[in-house]
Coordinates of C-alpha atoms in Angstrom, one line a residue:
Chain A
M1 CA -22.4 1.5 -5.9
R2 CA -22.1 -1.8 -7.7
P3 CA -19.4 -1.4 -10.2
F4 CA -19.7 -3.1 -13.6
L5 CA -23.4 -3.5 -12.9
P6 CA -24.8 -0.4 -14.5
L7 CA -28.5 -1.0 -13.7
A8 CA -29.0 2.1 -11.6
A9 CA -27.1 4.2 -14.2
V10 CA -29.2 2.8 -17.0
M11 CA -32.3 3.8 -15.2
L12 CA -31.0 7.3 -14.6
V13 CA -30.4 7.9 -18.3
A14 CA -33.7 6.3 -19.4
A15 CA -35.3 9.7 -19.8
A16 CA -32.2 11.3 -21.5
P17 CA -31.3 10.8 -25.2
A18 CA -30.1 7.3 -25.7
P19 CA -26.3 7.0 -25.5
P20 CA -24.4 5.6 -28.6
K21 CA -24.4 1.8 -28.6
F22 CA -21.0 0.3 -28.8
A23 CA -20.5 -3.4 -29.6
T24 CA -19.3 -5.7 -26.8
P25 CA -17.3 -8.9 -27.2
T26 CA -20.2 -10.8 -25.8
G27 CA -22.6 -9.2 -28.2
I28 CA -20.4 -10.0 -31.2
I29 CA -20.2 -13.6 -30.1
A30 CA -24.0 -13.7 -29.7
E31 CA -24.5 -12.3 -33.2
S32 CA -22.0 -14.6 -34.9
K33 CA -23.2 -17.2 -37.5
P34 CA -23.0 -20.9 -36.8
A35 CA -20.8 -21.4 -39.9
E36 CA -18.2 -19.2 -38.3
W37 CA -17.5 -21.9 -35.6
N38 CA -15.6 -25.1 -35.8
A39 CA -16.6 -28.1 -33.7
I40 CA -13.7 -29.6 -31.6
A41 CA -13.2 -33.3 -32.3
A42 CA -14.3 -35.7 -29.5
D43 CA -10.8 -37.2 -29.6
D44 CA -9.3 -33.8 -28.8
L45 CA -11.4 -33.3 -25.6
M46 CA -10.2 -34.8 -22.3
V47 CA -12.9 -35.0 -19.7
I48 CA -11.7 -34.8 -16.0
D49 CA -14.4 -35.8 -13.5
L50 CA -13.5 -35.0 -9.9
K51 CA -14.8 -37.2 -7.2
D52 CA -17.0 -34.3 -5.9
G53 CA -18.8 -34.2 -9.2
K54 CA -17.1 -31.2 -10.8
R55 CA -16.0 -31.5 -14.4
I56 CA -13.0 -30.0 -16.2
V57 CA -12.7 -30.3 -20.0
V58 CA -9.4 -29.9 -21.7
Q59 CA -9.0 -29.4 -25.5
L60 CA -5.8 -31.2 -26.6
A61 CA -3.5 -29.7 -29.3
P62 CA -2.1 -32.4 -31.5
L63 CA -1.1 -29.7 -34.0
F64 CA 1.6 -28.6 -31.5
A65 CA 2.5 -31.6 -29.4
P66 CA 1.5 -34.7 -31.3
V67 CA 3.6 -37.2 -29.4
H68 CA 2.6 -35.9 -26.0
V69 CA -1.0 -35.8 -27.0
A70 CA -0.9 -39.4 -28.3
N71 CA 0.6 -40.3 -24.9
I72 CA -2.2 -38.5 -23.1
R73 CA -4.8 -40.2 -25.2
A74 CA -3.3 -43.6 -24.5
L75 CA -3.1 -42.9 -20.7
A76 CA -6.7 -41.8 -20.7
K77 CA -7.9 -44.9 -22.6
S78 CA -6.0 -47.2 -20.2
G79 CA -7.5 -45.6 -17.0
Y80 CA -4.1 -44.4 -15.9
W81 CA -5.6 -41.5 -13.9
Q82 CA -8.0 -43.6 -11.9
G83 CA -6.9 -42.8 -8.3
A84 CA -5.1 -39.7 -9.5
A85 CA -5.5 -36.3 -7.8
I86 CA -4.8 -32.6 -8.0
Y87 CA -1.9 -32.5 -5.5
R88 CA -0.4 -29.0 -6.2
V89 CA -2.0 -25.6 -6.3
Q90 CA 0.3 -22.6 -6.3
D91 CA -1.3 -19.2 -6.2
N92 CA -1.0 -17.1 -9.3
Y93 CA 0.7 -20.0 -11.1
V94 CA -0.5 -23.6 -11.6
A95 CA -2.8 -26.4 -10.5
Q96 CA -1.2 -29.8 -11.2
W97 CA -2.6 -33.3 -11.3
G98 CA -1.6 -36.9 -12.0
N99 CA -0.3 -39.8 -10.0
N100 CA 2.5 -37.7 -8.4
D101 CA 5.1 -39.9 -6.8
S102 CA 3.5 -43.2 -7.3
E103 CA 5.3 -45.4 -9.8
K104 CA 2.2 -46.5 -11.8
P105 CA 3.0 -48.8 -14.8
L106 CA 2.5 -47.1 -18.2
P107 CA 0.2 -48.7 -20.7
P108 CA 1.7 -50.0 -24.0
G109 CA 2.2 -47.5 -26.7
V110 CA 3.3 -44.7 -24.4
V111 CA 6.5 -43.0 -25.6
K112 CA 8.7 -42.7 -22.5
K113 CA 11.0 -40.0 -23.9
P114 CA 8.9 -37.8 -26.1
P115 CA 10.7 -35.3 -28.3
A116 CA 10.9 -31.7 -27.1
E117 CA 7.6 -30.4 -28.5
Y118 CA 8.2 -27.0 -27.1
H119 CA 7.7 -25.3 -30.5
R120 CA 7.1 -26.5 -34.0
S121 CA 7.8 -25.3 -37.5
L122 CA 5.9 -22.4 -38.9
R123 CA 5.5 -24.3 -42.1
G124 CA 1.9 -25.2 -42.9
L125 CA 0.4 -22.8 -40.4
K126 CA -1.8 -20.0 -41.6
I127 CA -1.6 -17.3 -39.0
V128 CA -3.9 -14.3 -38.4
P129 CA -1.7 -11.8 -36.6
L130 CA -2.9 -10.1 -33.4
G131 CA -1.4 -6.8 -34.3
S132 CA -0.4 -5.7 -30.8
P133 CA 3.2 -5.9 -29.4
D134 CA 4.1 -8.8 -27.2
S135 CA 6.6 -9.0 -24.4
Y136 CA 7.8 -12.5 -25.1
A137 CA 7.7 -13.2 -28.9
P138 CA 8.5 -11.3 -32.1
M139 CA 5.0 -12.0 -33.3
V140 CA 1.7 -13.4 -31.9
G141 CA -1.6 -14.3 -33.5
Y142 CA -4.0 -17.2 -34.1
T143 CA -4.0 -20.4 -36.0
A144 CA -6.4 -23.3 -36.3
G145 CA -8.3 -22.0 -33.2
W146 CA -5.3 -21.5 -31.0
P147 CA -3.5 -18.4 -29.9
V148 CA 0.1 -18.7 -31.1
A149 CA 3.5 -17.0 -30.6
Y150 CA 5.9 -17.2 -33.5
D151 CA 9.3 -16.1 -34.8
P152 CA 9.3 -15.6 -38.6
K153 CA 13.1 -15.4 -38.6
A154 CA 13.6 -18.7 -36.8
G155 CA 10.6 -20.2 -38.6
T156 CA 9.1 -21.5 -35.3
A157 CA 5.7 -21.3 -33.6
N158 CA 4.6 -22.2 -30.1
L159 CA 1.5 -22.3 -27.9
P160 CA 1.8 -19.5 -25.3
H161 CA 1.1 -20.2 -21.6
C162 CA -2.1 -18.3 -21.0
Y163 CA -4.7 -18.6 -18.2
A164 CA -6.1 -22.1 -18.4
S165 CA -3.3 -23.4 -20.7
V166 CA -2.3 -27.0 -20.0
G167 CA 1.3 -28.1 -20.0
V168 CA 3.3 -31.3 -19.3
G169 CA 5.1 -31.4 -15.9
R170 CA 8.7 -32.6 -16.2
D171 CA 11.9 -32.9 -14.3
L172 CA 15.1 -31.0 -15.4
S173 CA 16.2 -30.9 -19.0
P174 CA 16.6 -33.0 -21.1
D175 CA 13.6 -34.8 -19.6
T176 CA 10.5 -33.8 -21.5
G177 CA 7.8 -35.4 -19.3
I178 CA 5.6 -38.3 -20.5
G179 CA 2.2 -36.5 -20.1
G180 CA 1.1 -38.3 -16.9
E181 CA 1.6 -35.2 -14.8
L182 CA -0.2 -32.1 -16.2
Y183 CA -0.8 -28.6 -15.0
A184 CA -3.1 -25.8 -15.8
A185 CA -2.2 -22.1 -15.4
I186 CA -4.5 -20.4 -12.9
G187 CA -3.0 -16.9 -12.6
H188 CA -1.3 -14.3 -14.7
A189 CA -0.1 -16.0 -17.9
P190 CA 3.3 -17.6 -17.0
R191 CA 4.8 -16.9 -20.4
S192 CA 8.4 -17.4 -19.3
L193 CA 7.5 -21.1 -19.5
D194 CA 6.9 -20.7 -23.3
R195 CA 9.2 -22.9 -25.3
V196 CA 10.5 -24.5 -22.1
I197 CA 7.7 -26.9 -21.5
A198 CA 5.3 -28.8 -23.8
V199 CA 1.9 -27.0 -23.9
V200 CA -0.6 -29.7 -24.9
G201 CA -3.9 -27.9 -24.7
R202 CA -6.2 -25.6 -22.7
V203 CA -9.0 -25.9 -20.3
V204 CA -12.2 -25.1 -22.2
G205 CA -14.7 -25.9 -19.4
G206 CA -14.4 -25.8 -15.6
I207 CA -11.1 -24.0 -15.0
E208 CA -12.7 -22.3 -12.1
H209 CA -12.9 -25.6 -10.3
M210 CA -9.1 -25.7 -10.3
A211 CA -8.5 -21.9 -9.8
S212 CA -10.6 -21.8 -6.7
L213 CA -8.9 -24.7 -4.9
P214 CA -7.1 -24.0 -1.6
R215 CA -3.5 -23.2 -2.2
G216 CA -0.9 -25.8 -1.1
T217 CA 1.3 -24.7 1.9
E218 CA 4.4 -26.6 0.9
A219 CA 7.2 -25.3 -1.4
L220 CA 5.8 -24.8 -5.0
G221 CA 2.2 -25.1 -3.7
F222 CA 2.2 -28.8 -3.1
Y223 CA -0.4 -29.9 -0.5
K224 CA 1.3 -31.0 2.7
E225 CA -1.0 -33.9 3.5
R226 CA -2.3 -36.4 1.0
T227 CA -5.7 -35.9 2.6
S228 CA -5.7 -32.4 1.1
D229 CA -5.3 -33.8 -2.4
V230 CA -8.4 -33.4 -4.6
P231 CA -9.3 -36.8 -5.8
I232 CA -10.1 -37.5 -9.5
A233 CA -12.8 -40.0 -10.3
N234 CA -12.1 -40.5 -14.0
V235 CA -10.2 -39.0 -16.9
R236 CA -11.6 -40.0 -20.3
L237 CA -11.6 -38.7 -23.8
A238 CA -15.0 -37.4 -24.9
S239 CA -14.8 -40.0 -27.6
M240 CA -15.0 -42.7 -24.9
L241 CA -18.3 -41.4 -23.8
S242 CA -21.6 -42.2 -25.6
E243 CA -22.8 -39.7 -28.2
T244 CA -25.5 -38.5 -25.8
E245 CA -23.2 -38.1 -22.8
R246 CA -20.1 -36.5 -24.3
P247 CA -19.5 -32.7 -23.8
R248 CA -19.1 -30.7 -27.0
F249 CA -17.3 -27.5 -27.7
E250 CA -16.6 -25.3 -30.6
Y251 CA -14.3 -22.4 -31.3
L252 CA -14.7 -19.2 -33.4
K253 CA -12.6 -19.4 -36.5
E254 CA -9.9 -16.8 -36.6
T255 CA -10.6 -16.3 -40.3
S256 CA -14.2 -15.3 -39.7
A257 CA -15.7 -11.8 -39.9
S258 CA -17.0 -12.1 -36.4
F259 CA -13.5 -13.0 -35.1
A260 CA -12.0 -9.9 -36.7
R261 CA -14.8 -7.8 -35.3
W262 CA -14.4 -9.4 -31.8
L263 CA -10.7 -8.7 -31.9
R264 CA -11.1 -5.1 -32.9
V265 CA -13.5 -4.5 -30.0
K266 CA -11.3 -6.4 -27.6
K267 CA -8.6 -3.8 -28.5
N268 CA -10.9 -0.8 -28.3
R269 CA -13.7 -1.3 -25.8
R270 CA -16.1 1.6 -25.7
D271 CA -19.2 -0.1 -24.2
D272 CA -20.4 0.6 -20.7
F273 CA -17.8 2.3 -18.5
Y274 CA -14.8 1.9 -20.9
I275 CA -14.0 5.5 -21.4
R276 CA -10.6 5.1 -22.9
P277 CA -10.1 2.5 -25.6
A278 CA -6.7 0.8 -25.0
G279 CA -5.8 0.6 -28.7
G280 CA -4.3 -2.9 -28.1
V281 CA -4.7 -6.1 -26.2
D282 CA -2.4 -8.8 -25.1
L283 CA -2.7 -12.3 -26.6
C284 CA -3.8 -14.0 -23.4
N285 CA -6.6 -11.4 -22.8
A286 CA -7.8 -12.1 -26.3
A287 CA -7.6 -15.9 -26.5
V288 CA -9.9 -17.6 -29.0
P289 CA -13.6 -17.7 -28.0
V290 CA -14.6 -21.3 -27.2
R291 CA -18.1 -22.3 -26.1
P292 CA -20.2 -25.4 -25.4
S293 CA -22.2 -26.6 -28.3
K294 CA -25.0 -29.0 -28.9
Chain B
M1 CA 7.7 -37.2 -12.5
R2 CA 7.2 -34.2 -10.2
P3 CA 7.7 -31.2 -12.5
F4 CA 9.4 -28.1 -11.2
L5 CA 10.6 -30.3 -8.2
P6 CA 14.0 -31.4 -9.5
L7 CA 14.9 -33.6 -6.5
A8 CA 15.2 -36.8 -8.5
A9 CA 17.1 -35.1 -11.3
V10 CA 19.5 -33.5 -8.8
M11 CA 20.3 -36.9 -7.4
L12 CA 20.8 -38.3 -10.8
V13 CA 23.4 -35.7 -11.8
A14 CA 25.2 -35.8 -8.4
A15 CA 28.0 -37.9 -9.8
A16 CA 28.3 -35.9 -13.0
P17 CA 30.2 -32.6 -13.3
A18 CA 28.3 -29.8 -11.5
P19 CA 26.1 -27.9 -14.0
P20 CA 26.6 -24.1 -14.3
K21 CA 24.8 -22.2 -11.5
F22 CA 22.4 -19.5 -12.8
A23 CA 20.9 -16.9 -10.6
T24 CA 17.2 -17.2 -9.7
P25 CA 14.9 -14.3 -8.9
T26 CA 14.4 -15.8 -5.4
G27 CA 18.2 -16.1 -4.9
I28 CA 18.8 -12.4 -5.9
I29 CA 16.1 -11.3 -3.4
A30 CA 17.8 -13.4 -0.7
E31 CA 21.2 -11.9 -1.4
S32 CA 19.9 -8.3 -1.6
K33 CA 21.1 -5.7 1.0
P34 CA 18.6 -4.3 3.7
A35 CA 19.4 -0.8 2.4
E36 CA 18.0 -1.7 -1.0
W37 CA 14.5 -2.0 0.5
N38 CA 12.0 0.8 1.5
A39 CA 9.6 0.3 4.4
I40 CA 5.9 0.9 3.4
A41 CA 4.3 3.5 5.7
A42 CA 1.7 2.2 8.2
D43 CA -0.8 4.7 6.8
D44 CA -0.4 3.1 3.4
L45 CA -1.3 -0.4 4.6
M46 CA -5.0 -1.4 4.8
V47 CA -5.5 -4.5 6.8
I48 CA -8.6 -6.6 5.9
D49 CA -9.4 -9.2 8.5
L50 CA -12.0 -11.8 7.4
K51 CA -14.4 -13.3 10.0
D52 CA -12.7 -16.7 9.4
G53 CA -9.4 -15.3 10.6
K54 CA -7.7 -14.8 7.2
R55 CA -5.9 -11.5 6.6
I56 CA -5.4 -9.6 3.4
V57 CA -3.1 -6.6 3.4
V58 CA -3.4 -3.9 0.7
Q59 CA -0.8 -1.2 0.0
L60 CA -2.4 2.1 -0.9
A61 CA -1.0 4.3 -3.7
P62 CA -1.6 8.0 -2.7
L63 CA 1.0 8.9 -5.4
F64 CA -1.5 7.9 -8.1
A65 CA -5.0 8.3 -6.5
P66 CA -4.7 10.8 -3.6
V67 CA -8.4 11.6 -3.2
H68 CA -9.6 8.1 -3.5
V69 CA -6.9 7.0 -1.0
A70 CA -7.9 9.7 1.4
N71 CA -11.5 8.5 1.2
I72 CA -10.4 4.9 1.8
R73 CA -8.4 6.0 4.9
A74 CA -11.4 8.0 6.2
L75 CA -13.7 5.0 5.6
A76 CA -11.3 2.6 7.4
K77 CA -11.0 4.9 10.4
S78 CA -14.7 5.3 10.7
G79 CA -15.4 1.5 10.7
Y80 CA -17.3 1.8 7.4
W81 CA -16.5 -1.8 6.5
Q82 CA -17.8 -3.4 9.7
G83 CA -20.4 -5.8 8.5
A84 CA -19.0 -5.6 4.9
A85 CA -18.3 -8.7 2.8
I86 CA -16.7 -10.0 -0.3
Y87 CA -19.8 -10.4 -2.5
R88 CA -18.5 -10.9 -6.0
V89 CA -15.9 -13.4 -7.3
Q90 CA -15.6 -13.7 -11.0
D91 CA -13.2 -16.3 -12.4
N92 CA -10.1 -14.9 -14.1
Y93 CA -11.2 -11.4 -13.3
V94 CA -11.9 -9.9 -9.8
A95 CA -12.9 -10.4 -6.2
Q96 CA -14.9 -7.4 -4.9
W97 CA -15.9 -6.3 -1.4
G98 CA -17.7 -3.5 0.4
N99 CA -21.2 -2.9 1.6
N100 CA -22.7 -3.7 -1.8
D101 CA -26.3 -2.4 -2.1
S102 CA -26.7 -1.2 1.5
E103 CA -26.9 2.6 1.7
K104 CA -24.5 3.0 4.5
P105 CA -24.0 6.7 5.6
L106 CA -20.5 8.0 4.7
P107 CA -18.4 9.5 7.5
P108 CA -17.5 13.2 7.3
G109 CA -14.6 14.2 5.1
V110 CA -15.3 11.6 2.4
V111 CA -15.4 13.2 -1.1
K112 CA -18.5 11.9 -2.8
K113 CA -17.4 12.7 -6.3
P114 CA -13.7 12.2 -6.5
P115 CA -11.8 13.4 -9.5
A116 CA -11.0 10.8 -12.3
E117 CA -7.7 9.6 -10.9
Y118 CA -7.3 7.2 -13.7
H119 CA -3.9 8.5 -14.6
R120 CA -1.6 11.3 -13.4
S121 CA 1.0 13.6 -14.8
L122 CA 4.4 12.2 -15.6
R123 CA 6.0 15.3 -14.0
G124 CA 7.9 14.5 -10.8
L125 CA 8.1 10.8 -11.5
K126 CA 11.5 9.1 -11.9
I127 CA 10.9 6.0 -13.9
V128 CA 13.1 3.0 -14.5
P129 CA 12.0 1.6 -17.8
L130 CA 11.2 -2.2 -18.1
G131 CA 12.7 -2.5 -21.5
S132 CA 10.2 -5.0 -23.0
P133 CA 7.3 -4.1 -25.3
D134 CA 3.9 -3.8 -23.8
S135 CA 0.5 -4.5 -25.4
Y136 CA -1.3 -1.6 -23.8
A137 CA 1.0 1.4 -23.3
P138 CA 3.8 3.1 -25.2
M139 CA 6.1 2.6 -22.3
V140 CA 6.2 0.7 -19.0
G141 CA 8.5 0.6 -16.0
Y142 CA 8.8 1.3 -12.3
T143 CA 8.5 4.3 -10.0
A144 CA 8.5 4.7 -6.2
G145 CA 8.0 1.0 -5.8
W146 CA 5.2 0.6 -8.3
P147 CA 4.9 -0.9 -11.7
V148 CA 3.8 1.9 -14.0
A149 CA 2.5 2.4 -17.6
Y150 CA 3.2 5.7 -19.2
D151 CA 2.9 7.8 -22.3
P152 CA 5.8 10.3 -22.8
K153 CA 4.0 12.1 -25.6
A154 CA 0.8 12.6 -23.6
G155 CA 2.8 13.2 -20.4
T156 CA 0.7 10.8 -18.4
A157 CA 1.4 7.8 -16.1
N158 CA -1.0 5.2 -14.6
L159 CA -0.9 2.1 -12.4
P160 CA -1.5 -1.0 -14.5
H161 CA -4.1 -3.6 -13.6
C162 CA -1.9 -6.6 -12.6
Y163 CA -2.7 -9.7 -10.6
A164 CA -3.6 -8.4 -7.1
S165 CA -4.0 -4.8 -8.2
V166 CA -6.8 -3.1 -6.2
G167 CA -9.3 -0.7 -8.0
V168 CA -12.4 1.3 -7.1
G169 CA -15.7 -0.1 -8.2
R170 CA -18.0 2.5 -9.9
D171 CA -21.1 2.8 -12.0
L172 CA -21.1 4.2 -15.5
S173 CA -19.0 7.2 -16.4
P174 CA -18.8 10.0 -15.3
D175 CA -19.2 8.4 -11.9
T176 CA -15.7 7.7 -10.4
G177 CA -16.7 5.7 -7.3
I178 CA -16.1 6.7 -3.8
G179 CA -13.8 3.9 -2.7
G180 CA -16.3 2.1 -0.6
E181 CA -16.5 -0.8 -3.1
L182 CA -13.1 -2.2 -4.0
Y183 CA -11.9 -5.1 -6.1
A184 CA -8.7 -7.1 -6.5
A185 CA -7.6 -8.7 -9.8
I186 CA -7.4 -12.5 -9.3
G187 CA -6.6 -13.7 -12.8
H188 CA -4.7 -12.6 -15.9
A189 CA -4.0 -8.9 -15.7
P190 CA -7.2 -7.1 -16.9
R191 CA -5.2 -4.3 -18.5
S192 CA -8.1 -3.1 -20.6
L193 CA -9.3 -1.5 -17.3
D194 CA -6.2 0.7 -17.2
R195 CA -7.1 4.4 -17.3
V196 CA -10.8 3.5 -17.1
I197 CA -10.9 2.9 -13.3
A198 CA -8.9 4.3 -10.4
V199 CA -6.3 1.9 -9.3
V200 CA -5.6 2.6 -5.6
G201 CA -3.2 -0.1 -4.6
R202 CA -2.2 -3.7 -4.6
V203 CA -2.6 -6.7 -2.3
V204 CA 0.8 -7.3 -0.7
G205 CA -0.3 -10.1 1.6
G206 CA -3.1 -12.8 1.4
I207 CA -4.3 -12.4 -2.2
E208 CA -4.6 -16.2 -2.2
H209 CA -7.5 -15.9 0.3
M210 CA -9.4 -13.9 -2.3
A211 CA -8.3 -15.9 -5.4
S212 CA -9.3 -19.2 -4.0
L213 CA -12.8 -18.2 -3.0
P214 CA -15.8 -20.0 -4.7
R215 CA -16.8 -18.2 -7.9
G216 CA -20.2 -16.5 -7.8
T217 CA -22.8 -18.0 -10.1
E218 CA -24.7 -14.9 -11.0
A219 CA -23.9 -12.5 -13.8
L220 CA -20.4 -10.9 -13.3
G221 CA -19.6 -13.4 -10.6
F222 CA -21.9 -12.0 -7.9
Y223 CA -22.9 -14.5 -5.3
K224 CA -26.5 -15.5 -5.6
E225 CA -27.4 -15.8 -1.9
R226 CA -26.2 -13.3 0.7
T227 CA -25.3 -16.4 2.8
S228 CA -22.5 -17.1 0.3
D229 CA -20.9 -13.7 0.9
V230 CA -17.6 -13.9 2.7
P231 CA -17.9 -11.7 5.9
I232 CA -15.3 -9.2 6.8
A233 CA -14.6 -8.7 10.5
N234 CA -12.6 -5.5 10.3
V235 CA -10.8 -3.2 7.9
R236 CA -8.2 -1.0 9.5
L237 CA -5.1 0.9 8.5
A238 CA -1.9 -0.6 9.9
S239 CA -1.4 2.7 11.7
M240 CA -4.6 2.0 13.7
L241 CA -3.0 -1.1 15.2
S242 CA -0.4 -1.0 18.0
E243 CA 3.2 -0.9 17.1
T244 CA 3.6 -4.6 18.1
E245 CA 0.5 -5.8 16.2
R246 CA 0.7 -4.0 12.9
P247 CA 1.9 -5.9 9.8
R248 CA 5.0 -4.5 8.1
F249 CA 6.0 -4.7 4.5
E250 CA 8.9 -3.4 2.4
Y251 CA 9.6 -3.2 -1.4
L252 CA 12.8 -3.5 -3.3
K253 CA 13.8 0.0 -4.7
E254 CA 13.7 0.0 -8.5
T255 CA 16.9 2.0 -8.4
S256 CA 18.9 -0.6 -6.5
A257 CA 21.5 -2.9 -8.0
S258 CA 19.5 -6.0 -6.8
F259 CA 16.4 -4.8 -8.6
A260 CA 18.3 -4.4 -11.9
R261 CA 19.8 -7.9 -11.5
W262 CA 16.4 -9.3 -10.5
L263 CA 14.8 -7.8 -13.6
R264 CA 17.6 -9.1 -15.9
V265 CA 17.1 -12.6 -14.6
K266 CA 13.3 -12.3 -14.8
K267 CA 13.8 -11.6 -18.5
N268 CA 16.3 -14.4 -19.0
R269 CA 15.8 -17.3 -16.7
R270 CA 18.4 -20.0 -17.1
D271 CA 18.1 -21.8 -13.8
D272 CA 16.6 -25.3 -13.3
F273 CA 14.6 -26.3 -16.4
Y274 CA 14.5 -22.9 -18.1
I275 CA 16.2 -24.1 -21.3
R276 CA 15.3 -21.0 -23.4
P277 CA 15.6 -17.5 -21.9
A278 CA 12.7 -15.4 -23.1
G279 CA 14.6 -12.2 -23.6
G280 CA 11.7 -10.2 -22.2
V281 CA 9.1 -10.2 -19.6
D282 CA 5.8 -8.4 -19.2
L283 CA 5.3 -5.8 -16.6
C284 CA 2.7 -7.9 -14.6
N285 CA 5.1 -10.9 -14.5
A286 CA 7.8 -8.7 -13.1
A287 CA 5.9 -6.5 -10.6
V288 CA 8.0 -5.0 -7.8
P289 CA 9.2 -7.5 -5.1
V290 CA 7.4 -6.8 -1.9
R291 CA 7.9 -8.8 1.3
P292 CA 7.0 -8.8 5.0
S293 CA 9.5 -7.1 7.2
K294 CA 10.1 -6.9 11.0

């Protein structure tokens, strides 16, 4: 009675006529061509090494939040997050890290009052539409390897808050946050934060190390004792690591044939026990495929 | 720089004119009247006590899956889950528990091939519509304290897979699963499972104890070693506990004035740092408020 693990069932039908084979999202990814993938630049990858040896890799999104991303790069290069920690984990919401209350001096070049990069102009973006309705935005789709919400009438586009999205902690408006305190979404996509906070990227590796942390018991999921904080050993850009040491990731181009096929199957799964194709999918359940590369 | 914790900001504006006060979802719940809440029956609450002392409480949904729920009640009453464990935790997907591969005899009265309670007739349901578009169903809303997806044309309604929803593990179709192996969603709502699997309830207390478990390293998040399994001490219905010991929960009636106000504010948050009301919300981000009661 192991659901989703159809071994027994497969054995049972072995003697019967073979059932029709339906494509799976994983199968389509496996069959995709190398040319359909784009490598992510080493300067766009932030590598967070926890003291316990676990690693989390974040892809930065300069296309959507250039000033915040420039800040984050400068902070990483200066070693700003040495001695930092994950100090807040709120169930079905976010895990948050940084230097918390300590007044650590900022390195030169960091913009202390970044502009409100909560959305950007649609101009210059080529968008592949998702083709399913969205609860939060007039339109949603994909651009340059990112899921995107957009409003053709207003001419704006923004990164949605999906599972593993990374945003910039801030105080009340008009503060925009510097980029020193960051959070990753670890539950159902908190889309009501869209266009309210700067989304600067997404976790592409190791989100489970944040999502499985003990939840904080204080208001908003802050850990009560500093001894509960999860210490960070190092935060670096992949470009700061040697060629042989740096992690590499690539994303499936939204303009590729495999992406189109993958999206079609995500909307209409018929493999295994999927007896009723949904006919649609929501953006955060069909975020762009990203994988480690060599 | 503590985002979402506007203490410093509040102090800064103390001398300035008071900003307009906007209602918060939490504030509306706090101001609601006791008569706007419905107590959940003790027979509808399944109490899962882990060996380490943590407790998870599941509200069962006989309105949507009566045969599966009857099975689950019979299994709980017979002590079927003594010696059971959480044996699968897949990141951004599900935590699953039961007796896994062991061929434990079923108590009398358990239906071995339950009907496919993947959806039910719309007839007899009074639904309050959500009023925001959905990616998976023609319509979504609320009925009898549950979020619900429905299709007026087909005349069907089903419980959606939201964060903390509980479903019945099964093998390939046409197997429907008995109810002995259950899972709870611990990530972004896996709505593509809607109408494919029987949803039998939702975790109303302690979902964080499942969501924060270490992820399994085998395919589909199964734990590799049985020593990694998280042992369950006891699974009982609240009605099996004495009046003084049993946990109690209540939900906010979807027909109440406070529910309507709460939903309006969930769609258009303007409190704190919410600078741009979304104008909509998705069903799983506005699931019915449920709270412990006395």
